[in-house]
């Protein structure tokens, strides 16, 4: 199956749909994209579609609802989760300014932007 992301005018993913491999003539990406986009356009009436990889084989990440399509780099990535995080342009994933602690003894951690902004040396908080 091939997956296609519908984009709004700001290149934000608003829908992800599946097209049968038969309909794209079992072609690999990028040859498959034109066939899938045509099908998506014909069915939905919406013109702006991009193929996405369920296995992250192309275009950075599998497109999810709310993801951003970067036209310059031809990739999908999530919206920025916190103001202090930076986008790694090799993996197209957001990274915290501090490395997350390793979970031990059933203890897990979550990022707290307020704690980080107050001190810049802490940000991961034990759950």
Tab-separated table of C-alpha atoms in Angstrom, residues 7-100:
chain	number	residue	atom	x	y	z
A	7	UNK	CA	-1.632	19.362	2.472
A	8	UNK	CA	-3.378	22.634	3.220
A	9	UNK	CA	-2.238	26.004	1.871
A	10	UNK	CA	0.421	26.206	4.628
A	11	UNK	CA	1.811	22.719	3.848
A	12	UNK	CA	0.304	21.229	7.000
A	13	UNK	CA	-0.902	17.622	6.738
A	14	UNK	CA	-4.683	17.457	7.121
A	15	UNK	CA	-5.249	13.837	6.079
A	16	UNK	CA	-3.299	10.692	5.244
A	17	UNK	CA	-4.866	8.142	2.939
A	18	UNK	CA	-3.897	4.801	1.429
A	19	UNK	CA	-3.819	3.907	-2.243
A	20	UNK	CA	-3.695	0.277	-3.340
A	21	UNK	CA	-0.433	-0.837	-4.958
A	22	UNK	CA	-2.425	-2.114	-7.949
A	23	UNK	CA	-3.571	1.458	-8.609
A	24	UNK	CA	-0.021	2.767	-8.655
A	25	UNK	CA	1.066	-0.121	-10.882
A	26	UNK	CA	3.315	-1.550	-8.146
A	27	UNK	CA	5.836	1.175	-8.939
A	28	UNK	CA	8.367	2.277	-6.336
A	29	UNK	CA	8.682	5.868	-5.158
A	30	UNK	CA	9.123	8.317	-6.859
A	31	UNK	CA	7.538	6.793	-9.979
A	32	UNK	CA	4.417	5.853	-7.993
A	33	UNK	CA	3.681	9.375	-6.784
A	34	UNK	CA	2.060	10.779	-9.942
A	35	UNK	CA	-0.405	7.869	-10.123
A	36	UNK	CA	-1.328	8.125	-6.435
A	37	UNK	CA	-1.678	11.907	-6.485
A	38	UNK	CA	-4.029	11.678	-9.469
A	39	UNK	CA	-6.209	9.152	-7.650
A	40	UNK	CA	-6.283	11.284	-4.490
A	41	UNK	CA	-7.186	14.384	-6.495
A	42	UNK	CA	-9.923	12.573	-8.431
A	43	UNK	CA	-11.503	11.144	-5.275
A	44	UNK	CA	-11.173	14.158	-2.973
A	45	UNK	CA	-11.181	17.129	-5.326
A	46	UNK	CA	-8.245	18.496	-3.316
A	47	UNK	CA	-5.162	19.248	-5.402
A	48	UNK	CA	-2.210	19.231	-2.986
A	49	UNK	CA	-0.937	15.723	-2.142
A	50	UNK	CA	2.510	14.217	-1.439
A	51	UNK	CA	3.468	10.599	-1.054
A	52	UNK	CA	4.793	9.632	2.378
A	53	UNK	CA	6.657	6.542	3.520
A	54	UNK	CA	5.174	4.380	6.253
A	55	UNK	CA	8.707	3.042	6.880
A	56	UNK	CA	10.404	6.475	6.744
A	57	UNK	CA	12.241	5.393	3.572
A	58	UNK	CA	11.842	8.816	1.983
A	59	UNK	CA	10.771	12.357	2.898
A	60	UNK	CA	12.106	12.239	6.436
A	61	UNK	CA	9.195	10.918	8.481
A	62	UNK	CA	5.871	9.274	7.863
A	63	UNK	CA	3.415	12.163	7.642
A	64	UNK	CA	0.898	12.412	10.451
A	65	UNK	CA	-1.936	14.841	11.023
A	66	UNK	CA	-0.508	18.269	11.770
A	67	UNK	CA	2.931	17.450	10.397
A	68	UNK	CA	4.707	20.060	8.294
A	69	UNK	CA	5.831	19.442	4.733
A	70	UNK	CA	9.055	21.348	4.040
A	71	UNK	CA	9.096	22.098	0.303
A	72	UNK	CA	12.751	23.162	0.282
A	73	UNK	CA	14.023	19.929	1.808
A	74	UNK	CA	11.201	17.671	0.549
A	75	UNK	CA	10.552	16.208	4.013
A	76	UNK	CA	7.806	15.832	6.601
A	77	UNK	CA	8.377	16.600	10.266
A	78	UNK	CA	6.307	17.140	13.414
A	79	UNK	CA	5.461	20.606	14.701
A	80	UNK	CA	7.967	21.918	17.250
A	81	UNK	CA	6.970	20.445	20.639
A	82	UNK	CA	8.726	23.080	22.781
A	83	UNK	CA	10.334	26.429	22.029
A	84	UNK	CA	13.758	25.316	23.256
A	85	UNK	CA	13.935	22.214	21.037
A	86	UNK	CA	15.809	22.266	17.734
A	87	UNK	CA	15.170	20.368	14.549
A	88	UNK	CA	17.899	17.895	13.629
A	89	UNK	CA	18.150	18.270	9.858
A	90	UNK	CA	19.717	14.831	9.468
A	91	UNK	CA	16.945	12.886	11.186
A	92	UNK	CA	14.146	15.506	10.849
A	93	UNK	CA	13.269	14.932	14.507
A	94	UNK	CA	13.098	17.529	17.285
A	95	UNK	CA	15.762	17.339	19.987
A	96	UNK	CA	15.732	18.700	23.503
A	97	UNK	CA	18.590	20.999	24.522
A	98	UNK	CA	19.494	18.490	27.239
A	99	UNK	CA	19.870	14.733	26.881
A	100	UNK	CA	17.047	12.752	28.448
